[in-house]
Amino acid sequence: MSARGVSPVNPFDFRGASVMVTGASRGIGAACARRFAEAGADIIGLATSTESLAQTRAVVEGLGRRFTGLAAHLGVRCEVYRVLADLCDHVPDALVHAAGINRRSPVGEFPDDDWDEVLAVNLTAPFILTRELGRGMVARGSGKVVFLASMLSFQGGLTIPAYAASKGGIAQVTKSFANEWARLGVNVNAVAPGYVDSDMNTALKNDPTRLRQISERIPSGVWATPSQIADAVMYLCSPAASYVHGTVLCADGGWLGR
């Protein structure tokens, strides 16, 4: 990581940087942890249990980087604040919000508890972590925050009203933080993945009809890998994106342009 506004010869050299990734045990989060470690960063990984982080830890440490594992259920507010206490005032150079959950039911039958849990994990927890850690970034005069938005930040979807609401909220809160912190040296942006070949989409991948329908609609014709989304995240955390603020970067294979 370089000084504010200065792009080094290699803007993707993260040696000496500390990157915190939520949802680091699998999928996009695990891919982000690997990508940043490959680029030289030390990783703080957050997941529901430290045991679930074993594979990510092995990958990061195998690359010669330090790994710190933290455990919390982001749907429980006191656990979110416990994570902040566990950090002992350490403020990472970059914060990547890859944790997320989804629940499916027809809108007319969608349970209150599912609504509350999805909004707590996908929207409230990222807001709290960004607000609290971001204050330290502002005081330092530098920092990067990347939220994980979604195509559902722009579309309503079917049987996933809470997920759509949470991701719509993420797109807006990204802009809210950026509007206030851009002039203070902190870049706040989001990546909106299209359909990703990950655990969250197992049900869709296992439905031959839906798999065919979705794949045919994607202009690139293929689903993203978690590593491809991690590449977009890394760009937004790099000096190459020093003048990018409040943007929701769509990494969707062309889905929204169709």
PDB file of C-alpha atoms in Angstrom:
ATOM      1  CA  MET A   1       0.000   0.000   0.000  1.00  0.00           C
ATOM      2  CA  SER A   2       1.314   3.436  -0.898  1.00  0.00           C
ATOM      3  CA  ALA A   3       0.741   6.935   0.383  1.00  0.00           C
ATOM      4  CA  ARG A   4      -2.569   8.538  -0.432  1.00  0.00           C
ATOM      5  CA  GLY A   5      -2.897   9.459  -4.090  1.00  0.00           C
ATOM      6  CA  VAL A   6       0.433   7.895  -5.094  1.00  0.00           C
ATOM      7  CA  SER A   7       0.244   4.855  -7.366  1.00  0.00           C
ATOM      8  CA  PRO A   8       3.375   2.690  -7.223  1.00  0.00           C
ATOM      9  CA  VAL A   9       4.802   0.848 -10.210  1.00  0.00           C
ATOM     10  CA  ASN A  10       2.814  -2.184  -9.058  1.00  0.00           C
ATOM     11  CA  PRO A  11      -0.454  -0.941  -7.544  1.00  0.00           C
ATOM     12  CA  PHE A  12      -1.339  -4.471  -6.484  1.00  0.00           C
ATOM     13  CA  ASP A  13       1.609  -4.902  -4.138  1.00  0.00           C
ATOM     14  CA  PHE A  14       0.086  -5.190  -0.664  1.00  0.00           C
ATOM     15  CA  ARG A  15       3.253  -5.996   1.272  1.00  0.00           C
ATOM     16  CA  GLY A  16       3.050  -4.446   4.723  1.00  0.00           C
ATOM     17  CA  ALA A  17      -0.724  -4.063   4.586  1.00  0.00           C
ATOM     18  CA  SER A  18      -3.307  -5.543   6.934  1.00  0.00           C
ATOM     19  CA  VAL A  19      -6.596  -6.638   5.339  1.00  0.00           C
ATOM     20  CA  MET A  20      -9.655  -7.734   7.298  1.00  0.00           C
ATOM     21  CA  VAL A  21     -12.061 -10.044   5.487  1.00  0.00           C
ATOM     22  CA  THR A  22     -15.414 -11.110   6.898  1.00  0.00           C
ATOM     23  CA  GLY A  23     -16.873 -14.405   5.737  1.00  0.00           C
ATOM     24  CA  ALA A  24     -13.292 -15.591   5.212  1.00  0.00           C
ATOM     25  CA  SER A  25     -13.956 -19.301   5.650  1.00  0.00           C
ATOM     26  CA  ARG A  26     -15.376 -19.991   2.193  1.00  0.00           C
ATOM     27  CA  GLY A  27     -16.498 -18.629  -1.160  1.00  0.00           C
ATOM     28  CA  ILE A  28     -15.697 -15.038  -2.046  1.00  0.00           C
ATOM     29  CA  GLY A  29     -14.288 -14.304   1.420  1.00  0.00           C
ATOM     30  CA  ALA A  30     -11.795 -17.164   1.273  1.00  0.00           C
ATOM     31  CA  ALA A  31     -10.831 -16.150  -2.262  1.00  0.00           C
ATOM     32  CA  CYS A  32     -10.231 -12.563  -1.108  1.00  0.00           C
ATOM     33  CA  ALA A  33      -8.037 -13.747   1.758  1.00  0.00           C
ATOM     34  CA  ARG A  34      -5.954 -15.812  -0.655  1.00  0.00           C
ATOM     35  CA  ARG A  35      -5.645 -13.037  -3.247  1.00  0.00           C
ATOM     36  CA  PHE A  36      -4.513 -10.437  -0.717  1.00  0.00           C
ATOM     37  CA  ALA A  37      -2.075 -12.873   0.906  1.00  0.00           C
ATOM     38  CA  GLU A  38      -0.634 -13.670  -2.518  1.00  0.00           C
ATOM     39  CA  ALA A  39      -0.094  -9.932  -2.938  1.00  0.00           C
ATOM     40  CA  GLY A  40       1.767  -9.723   0.379  1.00  0.00           C
ATOM     41  CA  ALA A  41      -0.904  -8.673   2.894  1.00  0.00           C
ATOM     42  CA  ASP A  42      -1.433 -10.055   6.361  1.00  0.00           C
ATOM     43  CA  ILE A  43      -5.003 -11.217   6.888  1.00  0.00           C
ATOM     44  CA  ILE A  44      -7.538 -10.862   9.668  1.00  0.00           C
ATOM     45  CA  GLY A  45     -10.254 -13.404   8.892  1.00  0.00           C
ATOM     46  CA  LEU A  46     -13.689 -13.401  10.471  1.00  0.00           C
ATOM     47  CA  ALA A  47     -16.151 -16.299  10.362  1.00  0.00           C
ATOM     48  CA  THR A  48     -18.729 -17.950  12.612  1.00  0.00           C
ATOM     49  CA  SER A  49     -16.045 -20.157  14.186  1.00  0.00           C
ATOM     50  CA  THR A  50     -12.262 -20.268  14.246  1.00  0.00           C
ATOM     51  CA  GLU A  51     -12.433 -23.958  13.275  1.00  0.00           C
ATOM     52  CA  SER A  52     -14.083 -23.030   9.977  1.00  0.00           C
ATOM     53  CA  LEU A  53     -11.119 -20.778   9.221  1.00  0.00           C
ATOM     54  CA  ALA A  54      -8.577 -23.621   9.333  1.00  0.00           C
ATOM     55  CA  GLN A  55      -8.273 -23.961   5.570  1.00  0.00           C
ATOM     56  CA  THR A  56      -7.992 -20.219   4.983  1.00  0.00           C
ATOM     57  CA  ARG A  57      -5.378 -19.975   7.730  1.00  0.00           C
ATOM     58  CA  ALA A  58      -3.361 -22.768   6.109  1.00  0.00           C
ATOM     59  CA  VAL A  59      -3.483 -21.034   2.728  1.00  0.00           C
ATOM     60  CA  VAL A  60      -2.460 -17.628   4.092  1.00  0.00           C
ATOM     61  CA  GLU A  61       0.312 -18.961   6.304  1.00  0.00           C
ATOM     62  CA  GLY A  62       1.467 -21.220   3.476  1.00  0.00           C
ATOM     63  CA  LEU A  63       2.057 -18.035   1.493  1.00  0.00           C
ATOM     64  CA  GLY A  64       4.235 -16.702   4.279  1.00  0.00           C
ATOM     65  CA  ARG A  65       1.755 -14.169   5.629  1.00  0.00           C
ATOM     66  CA  ARG A  66       0.328 -13.715   9.115  1.00  0.00           C
ATOM     67  CA  PHE A  67      -3.256 -14.808   9.756  1.00  0.00           C
ATOM     68  CA  THR A  68      -5.444 -13.779  12.685  1.00  0.00           C
ATOM     69  CA  GLY A  69      -8.747 -15.613  13.049  1.00  0.00           C
ATOM     70  CA  LEU A  70     -11.782 -14.102  14.752  1.00  0.00           C
ATOM     71  CA  ALA A  71     -15.144 -15.762  15.398  1.00  0.00           C
ATOM     72  CA  ALA A  72     -18.569 -14.144  15.686  1.00  0.00           C
ATOM     73  CA  HIS A  73     -22.157 -14.557  14.588  1.00  0.00           C
ATOM     74  CA  LEU A  74     -22.739 -11.279  12.794  1.00  0.00           C
ATOM     75  CA  GLY A  75     -26.477 -11.585  13.362  1.00  0.00           C
ATOM     76  CA  VAL A  76     -25.913 -11.003  17.096  1.00  0.00           C
ATOM     77  CA  ARG A  77     -25.056  -7.379  17.733  1.00  0.00           C
ATOM     78  CA  CYS A  78     -23.088  -7.915  20.926  1.00  0.00           C
ATOM     79  CA  GLU A  79     -20.826 -10.340  19.029  1.00  0.00           C
ATOM     80  CA  VAL A  80     -20.135  -7.680  16.415  1.00  0.00           C
ATOM     81  CA  TYR A  81     -18.939  -5.360  19.167  1.00  0.00           C
ATOM     82  CA  ARG A  82     -16.896  -8.174  20.709  1.00  0.00           C
ATOM     83  CA  VAL A  83     -15.015  -8.502  17.409  1.00  0.00           C
ATOM     84  CA  LEU A  84     -14.148  -4.816  17.623  1.00  0.00           C
ATOM     85  CA  ALA A  85     -12.891  -5.334  21.182  1.00  0.00           C
ATOM     86  CA  ASP A  86     -10.837  -8.356  20.053  1.00  0.00           C
ATOM     87  CA  LEU A  87      -9.064  -6.163  17.518  1.00  0.00           C
ATOM     88  CA  CYS A  88      -7.609  -4.165  20.428  1.00  0.00           C
ATOM     89  CA  ASP A  89      -7.780  -0.851  18.553  1.00  0.00           C
ATOM     90  CA  HIS A  90      -6.004  -2.287  15.493  1.00  0.00           C
ATOM     91  CA  VAL A  91      -7.322  -0.589  12.355  1.00  0.00           C
ATOM     92  CA  PRO A  92      -6.707  -2.587   9.162  1.00  0.00           C
ATOM     93  CA  ASP A  93      -5.583  -0.891   5.974  1.00  0.00           C
ATOM     94  CA  ALA A  94      -8.554  -2.437   4.164  1.00  0.00           C
ATOM     95  CA  LEU A  95     -11.873  -3.898   5.273  1.00  0.00           C
ATOM     96  CA  VAL A  96     -13.697  -6.337   2.986  1.00  0.00           C
ATOM     97  CA  HIS A  97     -17.265  -7.356   3.821  1.00  0.00           C
ATOM     98  CA  ALA A  98     -17.731 -10.799   2.242  1.00  0.00           C
ATOM     99  CA  ALA A  99     -19.978 -12.368   4.900  1.00  0.00           C
ATOM    100  CA  GLY A 100     -23.601 -12.839   3.935  1.00  0.00           C
ATOM    101  CA  ILE A 101     -26.613 -15.119   4.246  1.00  0.00           C
ATOM    102  CA  ASN A 102     -29.817 -15.699   2.328  1.00  0.00           C
ATOM    103  CA  ARG A 103     -33.233 -17.108   3.174  1.00  0.00           C
ATOM    104  CA  ARG A 104     -35.913 -18.085   0.648  1.00  0.00           C
ATOM    105  CA  SER A 105     -39.701 -17.946   0.976  1.00  0.00           C
ATOM    106  CA  PRO A 106     -42.521 -16.401  -1.077  1.00  0.00           C
ATOM    107  CA  VAL A 107     -42.968 -12.781  -0.060  1.00  0.00           C
ATOM    108  CA  GLY A 108     -46.442 -13.460   1.316  1.00  0.00           C
ATOM    109  CA  GLU A 109     -45.054 -16.090   3.654  1.00  0.00           C
ATOM    110  CA  PHE A 110     -41.628 -14.668   4.479  1.00  0.00           C
ATOM    111  CA  PRO A 111     -40.962 -15.147   8.239  1.00  0.00           C
ATOM    112  CA  ASP A 112     -40.110 -12.226  10.502  1.00  0.00           C
ATOM    113  CA  ASP A 113     -37.168 -14.086  12.006  1.00  0.00           C
ATOM    114  CA  ASP A 114     -35.616 -14.707   8.579  1.00  0.00           C
ATOM    115  CA  TRP A 115     -36.067 -11.048   7.666  1.00  0.00           C
ATOM    116  CA  ASP A 116     -34.412  -9.894  10.882  1.00  0.00           C
ATOM    117  CA  GLU A 117     -31.474 -12.297  10.577  1.00  0.00           C
ATOM    118  CA  VAL A 118     -30.674 -11.473   6.950  1.00  0.00           C
ATOM    119  CA  LEU A 119     -30.799  -7.725   7.564  1.00  0.00           C
ATOM    120  CA  ALA A 120     -28.672  -8.078  10.705  1.00  0.00           C
ATOM    121  CA  VAL A 121     -25.917 -10.097   9.008  1.00  0.00           C
ATOM    122  CA  ASN A 122     -25.938  -8.482   5.564  1.00  0.00           C
ATOM    123  CA  LEU A 123     -26.563  -4.828   6.399  1.00  0.00           C
ATOM    124  CA  THR A 124     -26.386  -3.914  10.087  1.00  0.00           C
ATOM    125  CA  ALA A 125     -23.144  -5.724  10.931  1.00  0.00           C
ATOM    126  CA  PRO A 126     -21.234  -4.295   7.941  1.00  0.00           C
ATOM    127  CA  PHE A 127     -22.515  -0.835   8.814  1.00  0.00           C
ATOM    128  CA  ILE A 128     -21.334  -1.119  12.439  1.00  0.00           C
ATOM    129  CA  LEU A 129     -17.917  -2.546  11.524  1.00  0.00           C
ATOM    130  CA  THR A 130     -17.367   0.148   8.900  1.00  0.00           C
ATOM    131  CA  ARG A 131     -18.475   2.958  11.189  1.00  0.00           C
ATOM    132  CA  GLU A 132     -16.244   1.828  14.046  1.00  0.00           C
ATOM    133  CA  LEU A 133     -13.121   0.803  12.104  1.00  0.00           C
ATOM    134  CA  GLY A 134     -13.617   3.597   9.619  1.00  0.00           C
ATOM    135  CA  ARG A 135     -13.206   6.197  12.331  1.00  0.00           C
ATOM    136  CA  GLY A 136      -9.671   4.911  12.793  1.00  0.00           C
ATOM    137  CA  MET A 137      -9.068   5.073   9.038  1.00  0.00           C
ATOM    138  CA  VAL A 138     -10.284   8.666   9.000  1.00  0.00           C
ATOM    139  CA  ALA A 139      -7.991   9.539  11.904  1.00  0.00           C
ATOM    140  CA  ARG A 140      -5.072   7.927  10.037  1.00  0.00           C
ATOM    141  CA  GLY A 141      -5.997   9.656   6.787  1.00  0.00           C
ATOM    142  CA  SER A 142      -6.158   6.467   4.723  1.00  0.00           C
ATOM    143  CA  GLY A 143      -8.147   3.262   4.337  1.00  0.00           C
ATOM    144  CA  LYS A 144     -10.188   1.148   1.975  1.00  0.00           C
ATOM    145  CA  VAL A 145     -13.622  -0.370   2.558  1.00  0.00           C
ATOM    146  CA  VAL A 146     -15.288  -2.706   0.087  1.00  0.00           C
ATOM    147  CA  PHE A 147     -18.834  -3.944   0.636  1.00  0.00           C
ATOM    148  CA  LEU A 148     -20.297  -6.906  -1.228  1.00  0.00           C
ATOM    149  CA  ALA A 149     -23.422  -5.737  -3.003  1.00  0.00           C
ATOM    150  CA  SER A 150     -25.293  -7.895  -5.550  1.00  0.00           C
ATOM    151  CA  MET A 151     -27.364  -7.868  -8.705  1.00  0.00           C
ATOM    152  CA  LEU A 152     -30.174  -7.747  -6.146  1.00  0.00           C
ATOM    153  CA  SER A 153     -28.983  -4.244  -5.282  1.00  0.00           C
ATOM    154  CA  PHE A 154     -30.654  -3.346  -8.596  1.00  0.00           C
ATOM    155  CA  GLN A 155     -33.294  -6.064  -9.074  1.00  0.00           C
ATOM    156  CA  GLY A 156     -35.987  -7.446  -6.796  1.00  0.00           C
ATOM    157  CA  GLY A 157     -35.505 -11.150  -7.393  1.00  0.00           C
ATOM    158  CA  LEU A 158     -37.932 -13.916  -6.467  1.00  0.00           C
ATOM    159  CA  THR A 159     -38.550 -15.366  -2.983  1.00  0.00           C
ATOM    160  CA  ILE A 160     -35.609 -13.415  -1.472  1.00  0.00           C
ATOM    161  CA  PRO A 161     -37.086 -10.100  -0.264  1.00  0.00           C
ATOM    162  CA  ALA A 162     -34.790  -9.783   2.749  1.00  0.00           C
ATOM    163  CA  TYR A 163     -31.660 -10.441   0.698  1.00  0.00           C
ATOM    164  CA  ALA A 164     -32.755  -7.924  -1.940  1.00  0.00           C
ATOM    165  CA  ALA A 165     -33.526  -5.340   0.747  1.00  0.00           C
ATOM    166  CA  SER A 166     -30.173  -5.887   2.440  1.00  0.00           C
ATOM    167  CA  LYS A 167     -28.210  -5.578  -0.794  1.00  0.00           C
ATOM    168  CA  GLY A 168     -30.171  -2.529  -1.890  1.00  0.00           C
ATOM    169  CA  GLY A 169     -29.247  -1.035   1.473  1.00  0.00           C
ATOM    170  CA  ILE A 170     -25.577  -1.919   0.968  1.00  0.00           C
ATOM    171  CA  ALA A 171     -25.496  -0.001  -2.321  1.00  0.00           C
ATOM    172  CA  GLN A 172     -26.891   3.082  -0.605  1.00  0.00           C
ATOM    173  CA  VAL A 173     -24.796   2.919   2.561  1.00  0.00           C
ATOM    174  CA  THR A 174     -21.703   2.610   0.353  1.00  0.00           C
ATOM    175  CA  LYS A 175     -22.560   6.001  -1.123  1.00  0.00           C
ATOM    176  CA  SER A 176     -23.386   7.471   2.276  1.00  0.00           C
ATOM    177  CA  PHE A 177     -19.987   6.588   3.729  1.00  0.00           C
ATOM    178  CA  ALA A 178     -18.185   7.702   0.569  1.00  0.00           C
ATOM    179  CA  ASN A 179     -19.913  11.080   0.528  1.00  0.00           C
ATOM    180  CA  GLU A 180     -18.505  11.912   3.964  1.00  0.00           C
ATOM    181  CA  TRP A 181     -15.158  10.115   3.950  1.00  0.00           C
ATOM    182  CA  ALA A 182     -13.805  10.576   0.401  1.00  0.00           C
ATOM    183  CA  ARG A 183     -12.224  13.934   1.224  1.00  0.00           C
ATOM    184  CA  LEU A 184     -10.714  12.386   4.372  1.00  0.00           C
ATOM    185  CA  GLY A 185      -8.610   9.793   2.553  1.00  0.00           C
ATOM    186  CA  VAL A 186     -10.887   6.765   2.879  1.00  0.00           C
ATOM    187  CA  ASN A 187     -12.215   5.009  -0.227  1.00  0.00           C
ATOM    188  CA  VAL A 188     -15.564   3.281   0.272  1.00  0.00           C
ATOM    189  CA  ASN A 189     -16.918   1.216  -2.621  1.00  0.00           C
ATOM    190  CA  ALA A 190     -18.755  -2.012  -3.336  1.00  0.00           C
ATOM    191  CA  VAL A 191     -18.554  -4.942  -5.721  1.00  0.00           C
ATOM    192  CA  ALA A 192     -21.836  -6.335  -7.044  1.00  0.00           C
ATOM    193  CA  PRO A 193     -21.204  -9.920  -8.160  1.00  0.00           C
ATOM    194  CA  GLY A 194     -23.392 -11.640 -10.676  1.00  0.00           C
ATOM    195  CA  TYR A 195     -24.019 -15.362 -10.371  1.00  0.00           C
ATOM    196  CA  VAL A 196     -21.064 -16.968  -8.607  1.00  0.00           C
ATOM    197  CA  ASP A 197     -20.213 -20.647  -8.432  1.00  0.00           C
ATOM    198  CA  SER A 198     -20.257 -20.800  -4.630  1.00  0.00           C
ATOM    199  CA  ASP A 199     -22.044 -22.503  -1.740  1.00  0.00           C
ATOM    200  CA  MET A 200     -24.720 -19.806  -1.573  1.00  0.00           C
ATOM    201  CA  ASN A 201     -25.916 -20.738  -5.063  1.00  0.00           C
ATOM    202  CA  THR A 202     -25.840 -24.514  -4.683  1.00  0.00           C
ATOM    203  CA  ALA A 203     -29.625 -24.794  -4.953  1.00  0.00           C
ATOM    204  CA  LEU A 204     -29.635 -22.903  -8.247  1.00  0.00           C
ATOM    205  CA  LYS A 205     -26.721 -24.885  -9.630  1.00  0.00           C
ATOM    206  CA  ASN A 206     -28.513 -28.136  -8.757  1.00  0.00           C
ATOM    207  CA  ASP A 207     -31.702 -27.100 -10.607  1.00  0.00           C
ATOM    208  CA  PRO A 208     -31.048 -27.948 -14.297  1.00  0.00           C
ATOM    209  CA  THR A 209     -33.800 -25.650 -15.583  1.00  0.00           C
ATOM    210  CA  ARG A 210     -32.745 -22.603 -13.550  1.00  0.00           C
ATOM    211  CA  LEU A 211     -29.065 -23.271 -14.293  1.00  0.00           C
ATOM    212  CA  ARG A 212     -29.794 -23.283 -18.027  1.00  0.00           C
ATOM    213  CA  GLN A 213     -32.017 -20.196 -17.873  1.00  0.00           C
ATOM    214  CA  ILE A 214     -29.495 -18.170 -15.884  1.00  0.00           C
ATOM    215  CA  SER A 215     -26.474 -19.267 -17.916  1.00  0.00           C
ATOM    216  CA  GLU A 216     -28.215 -18.423 -21.196  1.00  0.00           C
ATOM    217  CA  ARG A 217     -29.012 -14.911 -19.953  1.00  0.00           C
ATOM    218  CA  ILE A 218     -25.425 -14.096 -18.919  1.00  0.00           C
ATOM    219  CA  PRO A 219     -23.715 -12.492 -21.944  1.00  0.00           C
ATOM    220  CA  SER A 220     -20.377 -14.111 -21.046  1.00  0.00           C
ATOM    221  CA  GLY A 221     -22.181 -17.459 -20.831  1.00  0.00           C
ATOM    222  CA  VAL A 222     -20.468 -18.546 -17.613  1.00  0.00           C
ATOM    223  CA  TRP A 223     -20.834 -18.083 -13.868  1.00  0.00           C
ATOM    224  CA  ALA A 224     -18.102 -16.226 -11.993  1.00  0.00           C
ATOM    225  CA  THR A 225     -15.561 -17.952  -9.816  1.00  0.00           C
ATOM    226  CA  PRO A 226     -14.981 -16.531  -6.314  1.00  0.00           C
ATOM    227  CA  SER A 227     -11.453 -15.603  -7.408  1.00  0.00           C
ATOM    228  CA  GLN A 228     -12.799 -13.397 -10.204  1.00  0.00           C
ATOM    229  CA  ILE A 229     -14.849 -11.439  -7.673  1.00  0.00           C
ATOM    230  CA  ALA A 230     -11.810 -11.225  -5.392  1.00  0.00           C
ATOM    231  CA  ASP A 231      -9.891  -9.602  -8.256  1.00  0.00           C
ATOM    232  CA  ALA A 232     -12.494  -6.831  -8.445  1.00  0.00           C
ATOM    233  CA  VAL A 233     -12.303  -6.356  -4.681  1.00  0.00           C
ATOM    234  CA  MET A 234      -8.513  -6.131  -4.815  1.00  0.00           C
ATOM    235  CA  TYR A 235      -8.721  -3.453  -7.501  1.00  0.00           C
ATOM    236  CA  LEU A 236     -10.933  -1.282  -5.308  1.00  0.00           C
ATOM    237  CA  CYS A 237      -8.522  -1.719  -2.377  1.00  0.00           C
ATOM    238  CA  SER A 238      -5.502  -0.780  -4.477  1.00  0.00           C
ATOM    239  CA  PRO A 239      -3.935   2.586  -5.334  1.00  0.00           C
ATOM    240  CA  ALA A 240      -5.180   1.982  -8.890  1.00  0.00           C
ATOM    241  CA  ALA A 241      -8.644   2.925  -7.556  1.00  0.00           C
ATOM    242  CA  SER A 242      -7.469   5.941  -5.557  1.00  0.00           C
ATOM    243  CA  TYR A 243      -9.989   8.244  -7.293  1.00  0.00           C
ATOM    244  CA  VAL A 244     -12.887   5.779  -7.076  1.00  0.00           C
ATOM    245  CA  HIS A 245     -15.421   6.611  -4.359  1.00  0.00           C
ATOM    246  CA  GLY A 246     -19.015   5.510  -3.774  1.00  0.00           C
ATOM    247  CA  THR A 247     -19.037   3.159  -6.749  1.00  0.00           C
ATOM    248  CA  VAL A 248     -20.878  -0.143  -6.998  1.00  0.00           C
ATOM    249  CA  LEU A 249     -18.694  -2.080  -9.423  1.00  0.00           C
ATOM    250  CA  CYS A 250     -20.665  -4.765 -11.248  1.00  0.00           C
ATOM    251  CA  ALA A 251     -18.723  -7.965 -11.845  1.00  0.00           C
ATOM    252  CA  ASP A 252     -21.605  -9.809 -13.476  1.00  0.00           C
ATOM    253  CA  GLY A 253     -20.492 -11.185 -16.823  1.00  0.00           C
ATOM    254  CA  GLY A 254     -22.629  -8.504 -18.468  1.00  0.00           C
ATOM    255  CA  TRP A 255     -25.881  -9.492 -16.716  1.00  0.00           C
ATOM    256  CA  LEU A 256     -27.182  -5.972 -16.069  1.00  0.00           C
ATOM    257  CA  GLY A 257     -26.363  -4.818 -19.582  1.00  0.00           C
ATOM    258  CA  ARG A 258     -28.646  -7.440 -21.114  1.00  0.00           C
TER     259      ARG A 258
END
